[in-house]
Amino acid sequence: MRFLKSDGRLIGVLLVLAITQLIGWGTIGLPPIVGRDLAADLGMSLPMVFAGTSTLYVTMGLCAPWLAKAFARHGARKVMMVGTVVAVPGYVLLYFAHEPMLYFVAWVILGMGGSATLSTGAYIMLNEVAGRQAKSAIGALMLVTGLSGSIFWPTTSFLSGHFGWRGTCLVYAAMLFLVSLPLYAFATPRRAIAKEGGTAPAKQANALSIPRSTFGLVVAAITVNAFVTFGLSAVFIELLRAEGLAPAQAIAFGSMLGVIQVSARGLDFLGGGRWDGITTGLVAGTALPVAMLLLMLSEGATWAVAVFILLYGAGSGAMAVARATIPLVFYDQAEFAKASSMIALPLNLASAISPPVLAGLLTQFGSRGALGLTFVCSCAAVLILVLLGRRRPQGGFKRSSQHSEVGGCDERCKAPIGAVRTSPIAIARTAVCCRTR
């Protein structure tokens, strides 16, 4: 964890983002816990309740292009502060909602705030602070944010049991206003600390250097897997209840999921990147259909539910890392941002439609309906990854340890003098590298 030793300010920013991201992702996880109460109070079906989460993802996706300019002009700190202020009325509006229309308007507001504060904003802030070390910092943050469900599912259950789901919304609004907003305002840098030079824009015009069919497979693998994992995350508690578990037991079992997912991410993170995204995806993705098939054939046995959570948690946790790193197999650093932005739209759409689709299958056909569809999708994702593995570039985008320390010969030789601060030894290595090209 050299990046933690290199700049003490980064540790503080990581702590702030760990807290605020846990709150941000945890508080929007209301439907999995209080979905039936919401449906009863608002006169809605359970799939319509989960469509609120879909509205959130669609709104986040639509706001992303506009916010890209705001992040560049004002920096992550100001945008995340504004996003937090915007999100607070969303929970207040949920408190006053007595009809579906107001319910969905609340989720639109939460999506507008979430687009500025959830994940993307945090990654931009880490890039501002850490520069070239942001990749490791983002990986460390992913380990923490994976615990949001394990922490906030029981928290939501406890709060709703004492204050009802409406009171829980007010508590979460207060957490954003009294915890997240002050942390952004007083414990994060006002502007970028580390600035990158570089020549990334020069290659963006030719971002899709691989065949379109290969890019289509990358999009398909990531999107299909996102459909499974985002959808099951939204209906996980209801799925366990459909398998015969009592509500308290389902929450207890479901809370183990986040811990297992984070453990799988941690193993991949500590592995030092020995596997690329495709290999990680193949190993992790194979565990998902095995887990679903086991649960479908077990008739709700407690031991089978436990094994299902273990296999699915490990597989989905590692697949979260794979989704972020599969494009790196085919694109270099300059092309990666353009490719990722093109993948974002289908990814957000899959994340939006999967919760109501799986909730509808649970309502109409029980757990077998939802598990059957996710089993087929998981098998398809593994097959696509096998095809991608055969198209893996032979040379890849490998960087030696010497080059990675200074950002690579090609990038450093072209970078303006003084664009990146580094050690005298690293500068000397770069000079030797550039002379020998």
CSV table of C-alpha atoms in Angstrom, one decimal:
chain,number,residue,atom,x,y,z
A,1,MET,CA,0.0,0.0,0.0
A,2,ARG,CA,2.7,2.5,-1.0
A,3,PHE,CA,0.2,5.1,-2.1
A,4,LEU,CA,-0.9,5.5,1.5
A,5,LYS,CA,2.7,6.2,2.6
A,6,SER,CA,3.4,8.7,-0.2
A,7,ASP,CA,0.9,11.4,0.9
A,8,GLY,CA,-0.7,11.6,4.3
A,9,ARG,CA,-3.4,13.9,2.9
A,10,LEU,CA,-4.7,11.0,0.8
A,11,ILE,CA,-5.4,8.9,3.9
A,12,GLY,CA,-7.7,11.7,5.2
A,13,VAL,CA,-9.5,12.0,1.9
A,14,LEU,CA,-10.0,8.2,1.7
A,15,LEU,CA,-11.5,8.2,5.3
A,16,VAL,CA,-13.9,11.0,4.3
A,17,LEU,CA,-15.0,9.2,1.1
A,18,ALA,CA,-15.3,5.9,2.9
A,19,ILE,CA,-17.8,7.4,5.3
A,20,THR,CA,-19.7,9.4,2.8
A,21,GLN,CA,-19.9,6.6,0.2
A,22,LEU,CA,-21.1,4.2,2.8
A,23,ILE,CA,-23.8,6.6,3.8
A,24,GLY,CA,-24.7,7.5,0.2
A,25,TRP,CA,-25.0,3.9,-1.1
A,26,GLY,CA,-26.4,2.5,2.1
A,27,THR,CA,-29.2,5.0,2.4
A,28,ILE,CA,-30.6,4.4,-1.1
A,29,GLY,CA,-31.0,0.8,-0.2
A,30,LEU,CA,-34.5,1.3,1.3
A,31,PRO,CA,-36.5,-0.9,-1.1
A,32,PRO,CA,-34.8,-4.2,-0.3
A,33,ILE,CA,-35.7,-3.8,3.4
A,34,VAL,CA,-39.0,-1.8,3.5
A,35,GLY,CA,-40.3,-2.6,0.0
A,36,ARG,CA,-43.4,-4.3,1.3
A,37,ASP,CA,-44.2,-1.5,3.7
A,38,LEU,CA,-43.7,1.0,0.9
A,39,ALA,CA,-46.0,-1.0,-1.4
A,40,ALA,CA,-48.7,-1.2,1.2
A,41,ASP,CA,-48.7,2.5,2.2
A,42,LEU,CA,-48.4,3.8,-1.4
A,43,GLY,CA,-50.8,1.4,-3.0
A,44,MET,CA,-48.2,0.1,-5.4
A,45,SER,CA,-47.0,-3.3,-6.4
A,46,LEU,CA,-43.6,-4.6,-5.3
A,47,PRO,CA,-42.1,-4.3,-8.8
A,48,MET,CA,-43.2,-0.7,-9.0
A,49,VAL,CA,-41.5,0.0,-5.6
A,50,PHE,CA,-38.2,-1.4,-7.0
A,51,ALA,CA,-38.7,0.7,-10.1
A,52,GLY,CA,-37.8,3.6,-7.8
A,53,THR,CA,-34.2,2.3,-7.8
A,54,SER,CA,-34.4,2.0,-11.6
A,55,THR,CA,-35.4,5.7,-11.8
A,56,LEU,CA,-32.4,6.5,-9.7
A,57,TYR,CA,-30.0,4.8,-12.1
A,58,VAL,CA,-31.6,6.3,-15.2
A,59,THR,CA,-31.4,9.8,-13.7
A,60,MET,CA,-27.7,9.3,-12.7
A,61,GLY,CA,-26.9,8.2,-16.2
A,62,LEU,CA,-28.7,11.1,-17.9
A,63,CYS,CA,-27.0,13.6,-15.5
A,64,ALA,CA,-23.5,12.3,-16.0
A,65,PRO,CA,-22.6,14.2,-19.2
A,66,TRP,CA,-23.6,17.5,-17.8
A,67,LEU,CA,-21.8,16.9,-14.6
A,68,ALA,CA,-18.6,16.1,-16.4
A,69,LYS,CA,-18.2,19.8,-17.2
A,70,ALA,CA,-19.1,20.8,-13.7
A,71,PHE,CA,-16.4,18.5,-12.2
A,72,ALA,CA,-13.8,19.9,-14.6
A,73,ARG,CA,-14.7,23.5,-13.9
A,74,HIS,CA,-15.4,23.5,-10.2
A,75,GLY,CA,-13.7,20.4,-8.9
A,76,ALA,CA,-15.1,17.4,-7.1
A,77,ARG,CA,-15.5,19.0,-3.7
A,78,LYS,CA,-18.0,21.7,-4.8
A,79,VAL,CA,-20.0,19.3,-7.0
A,80,MET,CA,-20.3,16.7,-4.3
A,81,MET,CA,-21.4,19.3,-1.8
A,82,VAL,CA,-24.1,20.5,-4.1
A,83,GLY,CA,-25.1,16.9,-4.9
A,84,THR,CA,-25.5,16.2,-1.1
A,85,VAL,CA,-27.7,19.3,-0.7
A,86,VAL,CA,-29.8,18.2,-3.7
A,87,ALA,CA,-30.2,14.7,-2.3
A,88,VAL,CA,-31.6,15.8,1.1
A,89,PRO,CA,-35.0,17.0,-0.2
A,90,GLY,CA,-35.3,13.6,-2.0
A,91,TYR,CA,-35.6,11.8,1.3
A,92,VAL,CA,-37.9,14.5,2.7
A,93,LEU,CA,-40.1,14.1,-0.3
A,94,LEU,CA,-40.2,10.3,0.3
A,95,TYR,CA,-41.4,11.1,3.8
A,96,PHE,CA,-44.4,13.0,2.4
A,97,ALA,CA,-45.1,10.6,-0.4
A,98,HIS,CA,-48.6,9.1,-0.4
A,99,GLU,CA,-48.9,8.3,-4.1
A,100,PRO,CA,-46.7,6.8,-6.8
A,101,MET,CA,-46.1,10.1,-8.6
A,102,LEU,CA,-44.4,11.8,-5.6
A,103,TYR,CA,-42.5,8.6,-4.9
A,104,PHE,CA,-40.9,8.6,-8.3
A,105,VAL,CA,-40.2,12.3,-8.2
A,106,ALA,CA,-38.3,11.7,-5.0
A,107,TRP,CA,-36.1,9.0,-6.7
A,108,VAL,CA,-35.4,11.5,-9.5
A,109,ILE,CA,-34.1,14.0,-7.0
A,110,LEU,CA,-32.0,11.3,-5.3
A,111,GLY,CA,-30.6,10.3,-8.7
A,112,MET,CA,-29.6,13.9,-9.4
A,113,GLY,CA,-27.8,14.1,-6.1
A,114,GLY,CA,-26.3,10.6,-6.5
A,115,SER,CA,-24.9,11.4,-9.9
A,116,ALA,CA,-22.7,14.0,-8.2
A,117,THR,CA,-21.8,12.1,-5.0
A,118,LEU,CA,-21.8,8.3,-5.7
A,119,SER,CA,-18.7,6.6,-7.0
A,120,THR,CA,-17.9,8.8,-10.0
A,121,GLY,CA,-17.5,11.9,-7.8
A,122,ALA,CA,-15.4,10.0,-5.3
A,123,TYR,CA,-13.1,8.6,-8.1
A,124,ILE,CA,-12.7,12.1,-9.5
A,125,MET,CA,-11.7,13.5,-6.1
A,126,LEU,CA,-9.2,10.7,-5.6
A,127,ASN,CA,-7.7,11.5,-9.0
A,128,GLU,CA,-7.4,15.2,-8.1
A,129,VAL,CA,-5.6,14.3,-4.9
A,130,ALA,CA,-3.6,11.2,-5.8
A,131,GLY,CA,-2.8,11.7,-9.5
A,132,ARG,CA,-1.3,8.6,-10.9
A,133,GLN,CA,-1.8,6.8,-7.6
A,134,ALA,CA,-5.6,7.1,-7.9
A,135,LYS,CA,-6.0,3.6,-9.3
A,136,SER,CA,-4.8,2.0,-6.1
A,137,ALA,CA,-6.8,4.5,-4.0
A,138,ILE,CA,-10.0,3.7,-5.9
A,139,GLY,CA,-9.3,0.0,-5.3
A,140,ALA,CA,-9.0,0.6,-1.6
A,141,LEU,CA,-12.2,2.6,-1.5
A,142,MET,CA,-14.1,-0.2,-3.3
A,143,LEU,CA,-13.2,-2.5,-0.4
A,144,VAL,CA,-15.0,-0.2,2.0
A,145,THR,CA,-18.1,0.7,-0.1
A,146,GLY,CA,-18.8,-3.0,-0.6
A,147,LEU,CA,-19.9,-3.1,3.1
A,148,SER,CA,-22.7,-0.6,2.6
A,149,GLY,CA,-25.4,-3.3,2.4
A,150,SER,CA,-24.0,-5.2,5.4
A,151,ILE,CA,-24.1,-2.1,7.5
A,152,PHE,CA,-27.2,-0.3,6.3
A,153,TRP,CA,-29.6,-3.3,5.7
A,154,PRO,CA,-29.7,-4.0,9.5
A,155,THR,CA,-29.6,-0.3,10.2
A,156,THR,CA,-32.6,0.3,8.0
A,157,SER,CA,-34.5,-2.6,9.5
A,158,PHE,CA,-33.8,-1.3,13.0
A,159,LEU,CA,-34.8,2.3,12.2
A,160,SER,CA,-37.9,1.2,10.3
A,161,GLY,CA,-38.9,-1.0,13.2
A,162,HIS,CA,-38.8,2.0,15.6
A,163,PHE,CA,-39.7,5.0,13.4
A,164,GLY,CA,-41.4,3.4,10.4
A,165,TRP,CA,-40.0,3.8,6.9
A,166,ARG,CA,-41.0,7.4,6.7
A,167,GLY,CA,-39.1,8.3,9.9
A,168,THR,CA,-36.1,6.3,8.5
A,169,CYS,CA,-36.1,8.7,5.4
A,170,LEU,CA,-35.9,11.7,7.7
A,171,VAL,CA,-33.0,10.1,9.6
A,172,TYR,CA,-31.1,9.5,6.4
A,173,ALA,CA,-31.8,13.1,5.2
A,174,ALA,CA,-30.3,14.2,8.5
A,175,MET,CA,-27.2,12.0,8.0
A,176,LEU,CA,-26.5,13.5,4.6
A,177,PHE,CA,-26.9,17.1,5.9
A,178,LEU,CA,-25.1,16.7,9.3
A,179,VAL,CA,-22.4,14.1,8.4
A,180,SER,CA,-21.7,14.0,4.7
A,181,LEU,CA,-22.0,17.7,3.9
A,182,PRO,CA,-19.7,18.9,6.7
A,183,LEU,CA,-17.1,16.3,5.7
A,184,TYR,CA,-17.1,17.4,2.1
A,185,ALA,CA,-17.0,21.1,3.2
A,186,PHE,CA,-14.3,20.9,5.8
A,187,ALA,CA,-12.3,17.7,5.3
A,188,THR,CA,-11.7,17.5,1.6
A,189,PRO,CA,-9.3,19.6,-0.6
A,190,ARG,CA,-10.7,22.7,-2.2
A,191,ARG,CA,-9.0,22.1,-5.5
A,192,ALA,CA,-6.9,19.5,-7.2
A,193,ILE,CA,-3.6,18.9,-5.3
A,194,ALA,CA,-1.9,16.8,-7.9
A,195,LYS,CA,-2.4,17.7,-11.6
A,196,GLU,CA,-1.6,15.4,-14.5
A,197,GLY,CA,0.0,16.5,-17.7
A,198,GLY,CA,-0.1,14.1,-20.5
A,199,THR,CA,-1.2,13.5,-24.0
A,200,ALA,CA,-4.4,11.5,-23.5
A,201,PRO,CA,-6.5,13.7,-25.7
A,202,ALA,CA,-4.3,13.0,-28.6
A,203,LYS,CA,-5.4,9.4,-28.8
A,204,GLN,CA,-9.1,9.9,-27.9
A,205,ALA,CA,-10.0,10.5,-31.5
A,206,ASN,CA,-9.1,6.9,-32.3
A,207,ALA,CA,-10.4,5.4,-29.1
A,208,LEU,CA,-11.9,2.3,-30.5
A,209,SER,CA,-8.8,0.7,-31.9
A,210,ILE,CA,-10.2,-2.8,-31.5
A,211,PRO,CA,-12.8,-4.4,-33.9
A,212,ARG,CA,-16.4,-3.3,-33.2
A,213,SER,CA,-17.4,-6.9,-32.6
A,214,THR,CA,-14.8,-7.2,-29.8
A,215,PHE,CA,-16.0,-4.0,-28.2
A,216,GLY,CA,-19.6,-5.3,-28.5
A,217,LEU,CA,-18.5,-8.4,-26.6
A,218,VAL,CA,-16.9,-6.2,-23.9
A,219,VAL,CA,-20.1,-4.2,-23.6
A,220,ALA,CA,-22.3,-7.4,-23.5
A,221,ALA,CA,-20.2,-9.2,-20.8
A,222,ILE,CA,-20.2,-6.1,-18.5
A,223,THR,CA,-23.9,-5.3,-19.1
A,224,VAL,CA,-25.2,-8.9,-18.7
A,225,ASN,CA,-23.3,-9.3,-15.5
A,226,ALA,CA,-24.5,-5.9,-14.2
A,227,PHE,CA,-28.1,-7.0,-14.9
A,228,VAL,CA,-27.6,-10.0,-12.6
A,229,THR,CA,-25.7,-8.4,-9.8
A,230,PHE,CA,-27.5,-5.1,-9.6
A,231,GLY,CA,-30.9,-6.8,-9.9
A,232,LEU,CA,-30.2,-9.5,-7.2
A,233,SER,CA,-28.7,-6.9,-4.9
A,234,ALA,CA,-32.0,-5.0,-5.0
A,235,VAL,CA,-34.2,-8.0,-4.4
A,236,PHE,CA,-31.8,-10.2,-2.4
A,237,ILE,CA,-33.8,-10.0,0.9
A,238,GLU,CA,-37.1,-10.8,-0.9
A,239,LEU,CA,-35.4,-13.7,-2.7
A,240,LEU,CA,-34.3,-15.2,0.6
A,241,ARG,CA,-37.8,-14.7,2.0
A,242,ALA,CA,-39.2,-16.4,-1.0
A,243,GLU,CA,-36.9,-19.4,-0.2
A,244,GLY,CA,-38.7,-19.7,3.2
A,245,LEU,CA,-36.5,-17.7,5.5
A,246,ALA,CA,-38.2,-15.5,8.1
A,247,PRO,CA,-37.7,-11.7,7.7
A,248,ALA,CA,-35.1,-11.4,10.5
A,249,GLN,CA,-33.3,-14.5,9.3
A,250,ALA,CA,-33.3,-13.2,5.7
A,251,ILE,CA,-31.7,-9.9,6.8
A,252,ALA,CA,-29.2,-11.7,8.9
A,253,PHE,CA,-28.2,-14.0,6.1
A,254,GLY,CA,-28.3,-11.1,3.5
A,255,SER,CA,-26.0,-9.0,5.7
A,256,MET,CA,-23.3,-11.6,5.2
A,257,LEU,CA,-23.3,-10.8,1.5
A,258,GLY,CA,-21.4,-7.6,1.7
A,259,VAL,CA,-18.7,-9.0,3.9
A,260,ILE,CA,-18.1,-11.9,1.5
A,261,GLN,CA,-18.1,-9.5,-1.5
A,262,VAL,CA,-15.5,-7.3,0.1
A,263,SER,CA,-13.4,-10.3,1.0
A,264,ALA,CA,-13.4,-11.4,-2.6
A,265,ARG,CA,-12.5,-7.9,-3.7
A,266,GLY,CA,-9.7,-7.8,-1.1
A,267,LEU,CA,-8.2,-11.0,-2.3
A,268,ASP,CA,-8.1,-9.8,-5.9
A,269,PHE,CA,-6.7,-6.4,-4.8
A,270,LEU,CA,-4.0,-8.0,-2.6
A,271,GLY,CA,-3.1,-10.3,-5.4
A,272,GLY,CA,-1.3,-7.5,-7.1
A,273,GLY,CA,-3.0,-7.6,-10.4
A,274,ARG,CA,-1.6,-11.0,-11.4
A,275,TRP,CA,-4.8,-11.7,-13.4
A,276,ASP,CA,-6.3,-9.4,-15.9
A,277,GLY,CA,-10.0,-8.6,-16.0
A,278,ILE,CA,-11.0,-11.4,-18.3
A,279,THR,CA,-9.4,-14.1,-16.2
A,280,THR,CA,-10.8,-12.7,-13.0
A,281,GLY,CA,-14.2,-12.5,-14.7
A,282,LEU,CA,-14.1,-16.1,-15.8
A,283,VAL,CA,-13.2,-17.5,-12.4
A,284,ALA,CA,-15.7,-15.3,-10.6
A,285,GLY,CA,-18.4,-15.6,-13.2
A,286,THR,CA,-18.4,-19.4,-13.1
A,287,ALA,CA,-19.3,-19.3,-9.4
A,288,LEU,CA,-22.6,-17.4,-10.1
A,289,PRO,CA,-24.5,-20.0,-12.2
A,290,VAL,CA,-23.3,-22.7,-9.8
A,291,ALA,CA,-24.7,-20.8,-6.9
A,292,MET,CA,-28.0,-20.2,-8.5
A,293,LEU,CA,-28.4,-23.8,-9.7
A,294,LEU,CA,-27.7,-25.0,-6.2
A,295,LEU,CA,-30.3,-22.8,-4.7
A,296,MET,CA,-32.9,-23.8,-7.3
A,297,LEU,CA,-32.4,-27.5,-6.7
A,298,SER,CA,-32.2,-27.4,-2.8
A,299,GLU,CA,-35.8,-26.6,-2.0
A,300,GLY,CA,-34.8,-23.8,0.4
A,301,ALA,CA,-32.6,-25.8,2.7
A,302,THR,CA,-30.7,-23.6,5.2
A,303,TRP,CA,-27.3,-25.1,4.3
A,304,ALA,CA,-27.9,-24.5,0.6
A,305,VAL,CA,-28.9,-20.8,1.3
A,306,ALA,CA,-25.6,-20.4,3.2
A,307,VAL,CA,-23.5,-22.0,0.4
A,308,PHE,CA,-25.4,-19.9,-2.2
A,309,ILE,CA,-24.6,-16.7,-0.3
A,310,LEU,CA,-20.9,-17.7,-0.1
A,311,LEU,CA,-20.6,-18.6,-3.7
A,312,TYR,CA,-22.7,-15.7,-5.0
A,313,GLY,CA,-21.0,-13.2,-2.7
A,314,ALA,CA,-17.5,-14.3,-3.7
A,315,GLY,CA,-18.3,-14.4,-7.4
A,316,SER,CA,-20.2,-11.1,-7.5
A,317,GLY,CA,-17.6,-9.3,-5.4
A,318,ALA,CA,-14.7,-10.3,-7.7
A,319,MET,CA,-16.9,-9.6,-10.8
A,320,ALA,CA,-17.2,-6.0,-9.6
A,321,VAL,CA,-13.5,-5.7,-10.0
A,322,ALA,CA,-13.6,-7.5,-13.3
A,323,ARG,CA,-16.2,-5.1,-14.7
A,324,ALA,CA,-13.9,-2.2,-14.0
A,325,THR,CA,-10.8,-3.9,-15.5
A,326,ILE,CA,-11.9,-5.8,-18.5
A,327,PRO,CA,-11.6,-2.8,-20.8
A,328,LEU,CA,-8.0,-2.4,-19.6
A,329,VAL,CA,-7.2,-5.7,-21.5
A,330,PHE,CA,-8.0,-4.0,-24.8
A,331,TYR,CA,-7.4,-0.3,-24.3
A,332,ASP,CA,-4.4,1.6,-23.1
A,333,GLN,CA,-4.6,4.5,-20.6
A,334,ALA,CA,-5.5,7.1,-23.2
A,335,GLU,CA,-8.3,5.0,-24.7
A,336,PHE,CA,-9.8,3.6,-21.5
A,337,ALA,CA,-11.7,6.8,-20.5
A,338,LYS,CA,-13.5,7.0,-23.9
A,339,ALA,CA,-14.3,3.3,-23.9
A,340,SER,CA,-15.6,3.4,-20.4
A,341,SER,CA,-17.9,6.4,-21.2
A,342,MET,CA,-19.4,4.4,-24.1
A,343,ILE,CA,-20.0,1.4,-21.8
A,344,ALA,CA,-21.7,3.6,-19.2
A,345,LEU,CA,-25.0,3.9,-21.0
A,346,PRO,CA,-25.9,0.2,-21.4
A,347,LEU,CA,-24.5,-0.4,-18.0
A,348,ASN,CA,-26.8,2.1,-16.4
A,349,LEU,CA,-29.8,0.8,-18.4
A,350,ALA,CA,-29.1,-2.7,-17.2
A,351,SER,CA,-28.8,-1.5,-13.7
A,352,ALA,CA,-32.1,0.3,-14.0
A,353,ILE,CA,-34.3,-2.4,-15.5
A,354,SER,CA,-33.0,-5.4,-13.6
A,355,PRO,CA,-34.6,-4.6,-10.1
A,356,PRO,CA,-38.2,-4.3,-11.4
A,357,VAL,CA,-37.8,-7.3,-13.8
A,358,LEU,CA,-36.5,-9.6,-11.1
A,359,ALA,CA,-39.0,-8.3,-8.6
A,360,GLY,CA,-41.8,-9.0,-11.1
A,361,LEU,CA,-40.5,-12.5,-11.6
A,362,LEU,CA,-40.4,-13.0,-7.8
A,363,THR,CA,-44.0,-11.8,-7.5
A,364,GLN,CA,-45.4,-13.9,-10.4
A,365,PHE,CA,-43.3,-17.1,-10.3
A,366,GLY,CA,-41.5,-17.1,-7.0
A,367,SER,CA,-37.7,-17.5,-6.5
A,368,ARG,CA,-37.4,-20.0,-9.3
A,369,GLY,CA,-38.4,-17.4,-11.9
A,370,ALA,CA,-35.8,-14.9,-10.8
A,371,LEU,CA,-33.1,-17.5,-10.3
A,372,GLY,CA,-33.8,-19.0,-13.7
A,373,LEU,CA,-33.3,-15.8,-15.6
A,374,THR,CA,-30.2,-14.9,-13.6
A,375,PHE,CA,-28.8,-18.4,-14.2
A,376,VAL,CA,-29.2,-18.0,-18.0
A,377,CYS,CA,-27.7,-14.5,-17.9
A,378,SER,CA,-24.7,-15.7,-15.8
A,379,CYS,CA,-24.0,-18.6,-18.2
A,380,ALA,CA,-24.2,-16.1,-21.1
A,381,ALA,CA,-21.7,-13.8,-19.4
A,382,VAL,CA,-19.2,-16.7,-18.9
A,383,LEU,CA,-19.6,-17.7,-22.6
A,384,ILE,CA,-18.9,-14.1,-23.7
A,385,LEU,CA,-15.8,-13.9,-21.5
A,386,VAL,CA,-14.5,-17.1,-23.1
A,387,LEU,CA,-14.9,-15.5,-26.5
A,388,LEU,CA,-13.2,-12.4,-25.2
A,389,GLY,CA,-10.3,-14.5,-23.9
A,390,ARG,CA,-9.6,-15.8,-27.4
A,391,ARG,CA,-9.4,-12.2,-28.6
A,392,ARG,CA,-7.1,-11.0,-25.9
A,393,PRO,CA,-4.2,-9.0,-27.4
A,394,GLN,CA,-1.0,-11.1,-27.4
A,395,GLY,CA,1.2,-8.2,-26.3
A,396,GLY,CA,-1.4,-6.5,-24.1
A,397,PHE,CA,-0.6,-3.2,-22.5
A,398,LYS,CA,2.1,-4.4,-20.1
A,399,ARG,CA,4.3,-2.0,-18.3
A,400,SER,CA,7.4,-3.0,-16.4
A,401,SER,CA,7.8,-2.0,-12.8
A,402,GLN,CA,10.4,0.5,-13.8
A,403,HIS,CA,8.1,2.2,-16.2
A,404,SER,CA,5.1,2.0,-14.0
A,405,GLU,CA,6.9,4.0,-11.4
A,406,VAL,CA,7.2,7.0,-13.7
A,407,GLY,CA,4.0,6.4,-15.8
A,408,GLY,CA,5.7,4.6,-18.8
A,409,CYS,CA,8.3,5.8,-21.3
A,410,ASP,CA,5.9,6.8,-24.0
A,411,GLU,CA,3.8,9.0,-21.7
A,412,ARG,CA,6.7,10.5,-19.8
A,413,CYS,CA,8.7,11.3,-22.9
A,414,LYS,CA,5.8,13.2,-24.3
A,415,ALA,CA,4.7,14.9,-21.0
A,416,PRO,CA,5.6,18.5,-20.4
A,417,ILE,CA,8.6,19.1,-18.1
A,418,GLY,CA,7.4,19.2,-14.5
A,419,ALA,CA,4.0,17.8,-15.3
A,420,VAL,CA,4.4,15.0,-12.8
A,421,ARG,CA,6.4,15.3,-9.6
A,422,THR,CA,8.6,12.3,-9.0
A,423,SER,CA,11.9,11.4,-7.4
A,424,PRO,CA,15.3,12.2,-8.9
A,425,ILE,CA,16.0,8.4,-9.4
A,426,ALA,CA,12.7,8.1,-11.3
A,427,ILE,CA,13.6,11.1,-13.5
A,428,ALA,CA,16.9,9.6,-14.3
A,429,ARG,CA,15.3,6.3,-15.3
A,430,THR,CA,12.9,8.1,-17.5
A,431,ALA,CA,15.7,10.0,-19.2
A,432,VAL,CA,17.5,6.7,-19.9
A,433,CYS,CA,14.3,5.1,-21.1
A,434,CYS,CA,13.6,8.0,-23.5
A,435,ARG,CA,17.1,8.0,-24.9
A,436,THR,CA,16.9,4.3,-25.7
A,437,ARG,CA,13.6,4.5,-27.6
